[in-house]
Amino acid sequence: MMSMLVVAAIVVAVALGYKTRINIGLFAIAFAYLIGCFGMGLSPSEIIGMWPLKIFFVIFSVCLFYSFATVNGTLEKLAEHLIYQCRTVPQLLPFAVFFTATAISAMGAGYYTVLAFMAPITLLLCQRTGMSLITGGMAVNYGALSGANFVSSQSGIIFRGLMVNAGIPENEAFINAAGIFVSTLVIPLVVISGLVFMTGHGKAMKASAYLATAPTPLNREQKMTLWLTLLMMAIVLAAPIANIILPDNATVSFINAKMDIGLIASLFSVVALLLKLGDERKAMASVPWATLIMICGVGMLISVAIKAGTIDLLASWMGNSIPPIMVPVVFGVVAAFMSLFSSTLGVVTPALFPMVPAIASTLGLDPMILFIAIVVGSQATSISPFSSGGSLILGACPTEESRTSLFPQLLLRAAPLGFVAALIFNLLLTFVY
């Protein structure tokens, strides 16, 4: 009974957030308090203790440091330079857009930030080069998603934190997150390649000619920010990779044990401030507070669900009712459906990731397959005009005519194409493993 109540609370919180445009995390906190304290007899201190403090600290610290590159224009200038280099081969422009969005997002800008400044650039290029709106939209959207999934970027860090909270060891969580990144990098590349080389889009772009204005060079602050960002990424990645390669080396193990991306990012934020690379108030304002509240609020309600035995109950039902070979596919479909109405980071992964270890153990599956299936499925429909990604792309359209033309393309072509590609990938992943 209590398990069903918690599931209903999660659904109602998402529905209320979607309907009222109020942060889902706030509804989740309210339900966690009401159900936990008055339905399950937990103390208020226990409910407050369910706030995922480590995830909150890591996301805050990393986003604060990366926000300097956004505030001082480093990432936007870098995007202009990278796309400018592709001016002589317009037929490869979709790949340039994709990899530029991936690189900028992997450097910490995050999905929404990259879309905010790259979607207008991409749609303008569509007008000038003959690149179709759907190809450009998919390239920038899935590039931003893929980069954000990088192990040291915003989404990748959240995925790792959720896995560790679900009982996955740190090293395994790192490998699983790397698997998610590679998967979400490969799928869009295959889809974009099909659109460019197997349709008339590539020929149309090759025949076009457009003038590109050379961007101005990076200034002192932007150059220093870029090098500082690359240095932090190198430090964050070096220790866990070395530990995977040399698991029995005492020195490597010691150094890896002392590495924490949240603390490292905090240190680099201080360095950025001392070097005057950006305004502290603007950097603080750039931290995605709404996303933080949503992730942590839903995390509290999920913790109540775990306490009530809801997660174990759902895991047991899925383990007994669905053939093992179809579990990853089912996870992907459920995640894709949930993503139509809610956030991958704030709702879908916090709700589904805790179920993975129990189901994987029961069915003898590799947890990484299920984690990948969830993220791939969830992000497949992110380009729908009803989702945040699709709506940002529509908002970036330069004219009302292009917006009217793009809406049905995103809804009836891009979103179904992304979903089918994700479904095929999850099926192949299941059979390969």
XYZ file of C-alpha atoms in Angstrom:
433
model
C 0.000 0.000 0.000
C 2.723 2.461 1.008
C 4.760 1.536 -2.080
C 1.833 2.365 -4.367
C 1.363 5.655 -2.531
C 4.983 6.650 -3.151
C 4.749 5.714 -6.846
C 1.565 7.788 -7.097
C 3.356 10.690 -5.382
C 6.185 10.583 -7.944
C 3.675 10.606 -10.822
C 1.641 13.424 -9.239
C 4.793 15.483 -8.560
C 5.813 15.207 -12.232
C 2.272 15.988 -13.422
C 1.949 19.015 -11.132
C 5.361 20.296 -12.179
C 4.468 19.879 -15.848
C 1.062 21.558 -15.421
C 2.001 24.445 -13.105
C 5.595 25.018 -14.346
C 6.658 24.929 -10.678
C 9.890 23.025 -9.986
C 9.118 19.295 -9.672
C 11.708 19.051 -6.894
C 9.626 21.288 -4.605
C 6.580 19.020 -4.997
C 8.823 15.995 -4.388
C 10.168 17.489 -1.131
C 6.606 18.168 0.066
C 5.497 14.602 -0.720
C 8.642 13.151 0.899
C 7.803 15.016 4.099
C 4.086 14.147 4.157
C 4.490 10.458 3.261
C 7.724 9.905 5.206
C 6.732 11.581 8.454
C 2.981 11.006 8.598
C 2.648 7.813 6.563
C 5.801 5.898 7.533
C 6.581 7.339 10.962
C 10.007 8.737 10.024
C 11.379 11.748 11.877
C 11.852 15.143 10.184
C 15.623 14.745 10.679
C 15.557 11.481 8.736
C 13.689 13.176 5.868
C 16.160 16.080 5.787
C 18.998 13.531 5.873
C 17.671 12.119 2.606
C 18.764 15.288 0.750
C 21.578 13.947 -1.513
C 24.276 16.239 -0.133
C 27.208 14.787 -2.096
C 25.430 15.044 -5.463
C 24.385 18.606 -4.613
C 27.931 19.629 -3.657
C 29.548 18.060 -6.712
C 27.086 19.564 -9.210
C 27.291 22.988 -7.560
C 31.099 23.010 -7.439
C 31.600 21.798 -11.001
C 28.951 24.083 -12.495
C 30.382 27.068 -10.606
C 33.828 26.525 -12.101
C 32.544 25.840 -15.611
C 30.319 28.921 -15.448
C 33.402 31.167 -15.745
C 33.858 29.911 -19.323
C 30.234 30.801 -20.042
C 30.278 34.207 -18.335
C 33.436 35.495 -20.050
C 32.417 34.203 -23.503
C 35.108 31.499 -23.849
C 32.752 28.734 -24.943
C 30.795 30.848 -27.413
C 34.018 32.151 -29.005
C 35.399 28.609 -29.182
C 32.237 27.422 -30.954
C 32.567 30.204 -33.546
C 36.212 29.269 -34.238
C 35.483 25.554 -34.588
C 32.580 26.053 -37.011
C 34.577 28.640 -39.013
C 37.201 25.982 -39.755
C 34.542 23.999 -41.651
C 33.630 26.791 -44.093
C 35.412 25.140 -47.058
C 33.581 21.797 -46.714
C 29.905 22.708 -46.173
C 28.744 19.099 -46.652
C 30.557 18.236 -43.420
C 28.923 21.098 -41.534
C 26.439 18.861 -39.623
C 29.413 16.927 -38.209
C 31.192 20.180 -37.372
C 28.093 21.369 -35.501
C 27.749 18.013 -33.736
C 31.376 17.759 -32.610
C 31.532 21.443 -31.676
C 28.426 21.073 -29.492
C 29.886 17.881 -28.019
C 33.254 19.489 -27.236
C 31.780 22.664 -25.732
C 29.271 20.684 -23.658
C 31.967 18.229 -22.488
C 33.996 21.204 -21.282
C 31.255 21.887 -18.774
C 28.815 24.233 -20.465
C 25.993 21.729 -20.041
C 23.159 20.814 -22.376
C 20.918 23.868 -22.027
C 23.748 26.407 -22.157
C 25.153 24.924 -25.364
C 21.725 24.886 -27.019
C 21.096 28.467 -25.908
C 24.055 29.906 -27.819
C 24.638 27.262 -30.516
C 21.072 26.678 -31.741
C 20.763 30.217 -33.217
C 24.194 29.866 -34.910
C 23.219 26.451 -36.335
C 19.820 27.548 -37.669
C 21.418 30.594 -39.281
C 23.921 28.272 -40.989
C 20.989 26.158 -42.200
C 19.642 29.208 -44.032
C 22.998 30.027 -45.610
C 24.206 26.562 -46.607
C 21.180 24.522 -47.586
C 21.538 22.264 -44.532
C 18.067 21.068 -43.577
C 16.583 22.383 -40.337
C 16.033 18.854 -39.066
C 19.671 17.862 -39.705
C 20.977 21.006 -38.030
C 18.569 20.664 -35.117
C 19.499 17.037 -34.494
C 23.235 17.778 -34.797
C 23.235 20.557 -32.202
C 20.757 18.839 -29.851
C 22.388 15.419 -29.696
C 25.887 16.919 -29.713
C 25.031 18.980 -26.639
C 23.522 15.904 -24.968
C 26.498 13.681 -25.767
C 29.053 16.175 -24.473
C 27.096 16.747 -21.274
C 27.234 12.972 -20.697
C 31.060 13.052 -20.620
C 32.321 11.619 -17.325
C 33.583 14.981 -16.034
C 30.710 17.105 -17.371
C 27.376 17.953 -15.755
C 25.200 14.983 -16.751
C 28.065 12.478 -16.479
C 28.755 13.597 -12.916
C 25.076 13.272 -12.004
C 24.916 9.768 -13.504
C 28.004 8.710 -11.536
C 26.569 10.122 -8.309
C 23.246 8.339 -8.797
C 25.046 5.053 -9.515
C 27.171 5.344 -6.373
C 24.040 6.137 -4.338
C 22.450 2.992 -5.801
C 25.364 0.888 -4.502
C 27.703 0.793 -7.522
C 31.441 1.150 -6.621
C 33.177 4.377 -7.731
C 35.401 2.684 -10.333
C 32.479 0.815 -11.884
C 30.394 3.991 -11.903
C 33.186 5.736 -13.837
C 33.289 2.917 -16.437
C 29.480 2.872 -16.700
C 29.410 6.644 -17.234
C 32.069 6.281 -19.946
C 29.852 3.651 -21.601
C 26.901 6.049 -21.546
C 29.017 8.793 -23.136
C 30.313 6.539 -25.930
C 26.819 5.195 -26.650
C 25.236 8.646 -26.859
C 28.123 9.735 -29.111
C 27.801 6.822 -31.565
C 24.011 6.801 -32.083
C 23.671 10.434 -33.296
C 26.719 10.042 -35.553
C 25.072 7.094 -37.305
C 21.772 8.974 -37.663
C 23.416 12.191 -38.924
C 25.584 10.191 -41.353
C 22.430 8.604 -42.748
C 20.761 12.001 -43.172
C 23.819 13.510 -44.896
C 25.030 10.659 -47.107
C 21.837 8.708 -47.816
C 19.532 11.625 -48.632
C 19.820 14.740 -50.781
C 20.933 16.939 -47.879
C 24.642 16.317 -48.397
C 24.551 17.141 -52.124
C 22.568 20.318 -51.487
C 25.114 21.489 -48.932
C 28.080 20.570 -51.123
C 26.689 22.683 -53.963
C 26.091 25.687 -51.725
C 28.498 28.475 -50.988
C 28.398 30.773 -47.982
C 30.526 33.546 -46.603
C 31.806 33.085 -43.075
C 33.276 35.985 -41.141
C 36.431 35.121 -39.237
C 35.780 35.363 -35.475
C 37.981 37.567 -33.331
C 40.793 35.837 -31.381
C 40.331 34.739 -27.777
C 41.352 37.418 -25.284
C 43.602 36.883 -22.246
C 40.793 35.815 -19.898
C 39.317 33.424 -22.454
C 42.675 31.788 -23.235
C 43.436 31.311 -19.532
C 39.938 29.948 -18.903
C 40.337 27.449 -21.749
C 43.691 26.168 -20.463
C 42.410 26.023 -16.895
C 39.356 24.013 -18.018
C 41.495 21.554 -19.990
C 43.869 21.183 -17.023
C 41.011 20.395 -14.651
C 39.543 17.841 -17.061
C 42.964 16.177 -17.376
C 43.418 15.965 -13.604
C 39.896 14.649 -13.027
C 40.246 11.951 -15.700
C 43.868 10.908 -15.095
C 43.455 9.435 -11.599
C 40.498 7.050 -12.200
C 41.867 5.945 -15.587
C 45.283 5.231 -14.043
C 43.577 3.304 -11.247
C 41.656 1.175 -13.765
C 44.869 0.436 -15.689
C 47.006 -0.111 -12.549
C 44.587 -1.370 -9.875
C 47.336 -2.885 -7.697
C 49.617 0.159 -7.654
C 49.562 1.606 -4.118
C 50.598 5.123 -5.162
C 47.961 5.347 -7.898
C 45.301 3.978 -5.528
C 46.285 6.535 -2.858
C 46.100 9.467 -5.290
C 42.799 8.254 -6.762
C 41.320 7.940 -3.270
C 42.139 11.615 -2.626
C 40.579 12.828 -5.889
C 37.105 14.352 -5.719
C 35.784 16.327 -8.666
C 33.705 18.604 -6.445
C 36.662 19.622 -4.294
C 38.963 19.966 -7.324
C 36.389 22.197 -9.048
C 36.111 24.327 -5.893
C 39.895 24.777 -5.896
C 39.898 25.741 -9.578
C 37.039 28.223 -8.953
C 39.241 29.994 -6.407
C 42.094 30.075 -8.952
C 39.730 31.509 -11.592
C 38.595 34.227 -9.196
C 42.171 35.116 -8.217
C 43.067 35.370 -11.920
C 39.975 37.575 -12.425
C 38.597 35.354 -15.182
C 34.990 36.323 -14.497
C 32.577 38.103 -12.191
C 31.789 36.044 -9.073
C 28.141 37.160 -8.911
C 27.516 36.314 -12.560
C 29.241 32.954 -12.122
C 27.059 32.179 -9.100
C 23.950 33.214 -11.014
C 24.916 30.851 -13.865
C 24.779 27.790 -11.579
C 21.677 25.748 -12.602
C 19.885 26.114 -9.272
C 16.538 24.918 -10.638
C 18.132 21.683 -11.885
C 19.874 21.191 -8.539
C 16.620 21.573 -6.601
C 14.808 19.223 -8.989
C 17.471 16.493 -8.801
C 17.854 16.667 -5.017
C 14.120 17.037 -4.313
C 13.228 14.006 -6.436
C 16.194 12.236 -4.798
C 14.552 12.726 -1.391
C 11.270 11.229 -2.620
C 13.138 8.303 -4.199
C 14.892 7.727 -0.847
C 11.452 7.541 0.792
C 10.450 5.042 -1.915
C 13.535 2.930 -1.150
C 12.690 3.062 2.583
C 9.145 1.922 1.803
C 10.446 -0.993 -0.297
C 8.969 0.417 -3.531
C 12.142 0.056 -5.568
C 12.670 -3.565 -4.516
C 9.038 -4.327 -5.295
C 9.245 -2.824 -8.792
C 12.591 -4.529 -9.426
C 11.145 -7.874 -8.362
C 8.110 -7.399 -10.622
C 10.241 -6.522 -13.638
C 12.621 -9.394 -12.920
C 9.783 -11.927 -12.785
C 7.494 -10.540 -15.492
C 9.844 -9.572 -18.321
C 12.229 -11.920 -20.190
C 15.831 -10.992 -19.324
C 16.732 -10.295 -22.950
C 13.955 -7.681 -23.186
C 14.700 -5.830 -19.923
C 17.117 -3.248 -21.460
C 14.644 -2.553 -24.271
C 11.775 -2.115 -21.793
C 13.889 0.207 -19.647
C 14.695 2.274 -22.746
C 11.033 2.538 -23.815
C 9.877 3.469 -20.286
C 12.644 6.080 -20.026
C 11.724 7.532 -23.448
C 8.062 7.822 -22.432
C 8.930 9.429 -19.083
C 11.259 11.870 -20.832
C 8.393 13.246 -22.919
C 6.953 14.792 -19.750
C 9.930 15.145 -17.419
C 13.676 15.721 -17.137
C 16.274 12.997 -17.727
C 18.488 14.348 -14.954
C 15.780 15.412 -12.527
C 13.251 12.582 -12.784
C 14.011 9.699 -15.175
C 17.475 8.653 -13.977
C 16.836 9.288 -10.233
C 13.695 7.125 -10.518
C 15.112 4.258 -12.617
C 18.803 4.017 -11.659
C 18.102 2.699 -8.100
C 16.288 -0.293 -9.629
C 19.245 -1.369 -11.761
C 21.515 -3.191 -9.243
C 18.703 -5.425 -7.939
C 17.400 -6.311 -11.416
C 20.887 -6.854 -12.831
C 21.769 -9.145 -9.918
C 18.513 -11.133 -10.201
C 18.756 -11.639 -13.972
C 22.548 -11.918 -14.249
C 22.847 -8.825 -16.450
C 25.666 -6.298 -16.594
C 24.374 -3.144 -14.805
C 26.106 -0.973 -17.420
C 23.720 -2.250 -20.137
C 20.706 -1.122 -18.138
C 22.221 2.260 -17.244
C 23.030 2.870 -20.918
C 19.565 1.728 -22.039
C 17.882 4.153 -19.627
C 19.907 7.200 -20.716
C 19.813 6.348 -24.424
C 16.035 5.868 -24.286
C 15.433 8.972 -22.198
C 17.520 11.287 -24.369
C 16.143 9.878 -27.635
C 12.981 11.976 -27.385
C 14.640 15.147 -26.086
C 14.289 16.854 -29.481
C 10.486 16.701 -29.339
C 9.037 20.267 -29.518
C 7.270 19.547 -26.216
C 10.580 18.867 -24.455
C 13.005 21.534 -23.234
C 15.555 20.763 -25.981
C 13.074 20.943 -28.835
C 11.461 24.106 -27.465
C 14.883 25.814 -27.229
C 15.602 24.960 -30.864
C 12.194 26.291 -31.929
C 12.831 29.460 -29.938
C 16.111 29.964 -31.822
C 14.398 29.998 -35.249
C 15.129 33.326 -36.963
C 11.647 33.662 -38.532
C 8.090 32.617 -37.732
C 7.989 30.791 -41.076
C 10.982 28.596 -40.195
C 9.502 27.954 -36.747
C 6.205 26.834 -38.267
C 8.092 24.588 -40.700
C 10.361 23.077 -38.047
C 7.661 22.185 -35.478
C 6.145 19.207 -37.378
C 9.622 18.084 -38.489
C 10.786 17.836 -34.885
C 7.579 16.151 -33.745
C 6.947 13.753 -36.625
C 10.461 13.071 -37.966
C 13.283 13.938 -35.558
C 11.745 12.570 -32.332
C 10.529 9.268 -33.917
C 13.877 8.884 -35.716
C 15.750 9.356 -32.422
C 13.435 6.895 -30.660
C 13.800 4.204 -33.345
C 17.599 4.626 -33.379
C 17.673 4.241 -29.583
C 15.404 1.184 -29.727
C 17.618 -0.517 -32.344
C 20.746 0.338 -30.361
C 19.313 -1.106 -27.138
C 18.296 -4.272 -28.993
C 21.805 -4.657 -30.460
C 23.360 -3.933 -27.054
C 21.225 -6.659 -25.506
C 22.152 -9.282 -28.109
C 25.870 -8.356 -28.149
C 26.116 -8.798 -24.402
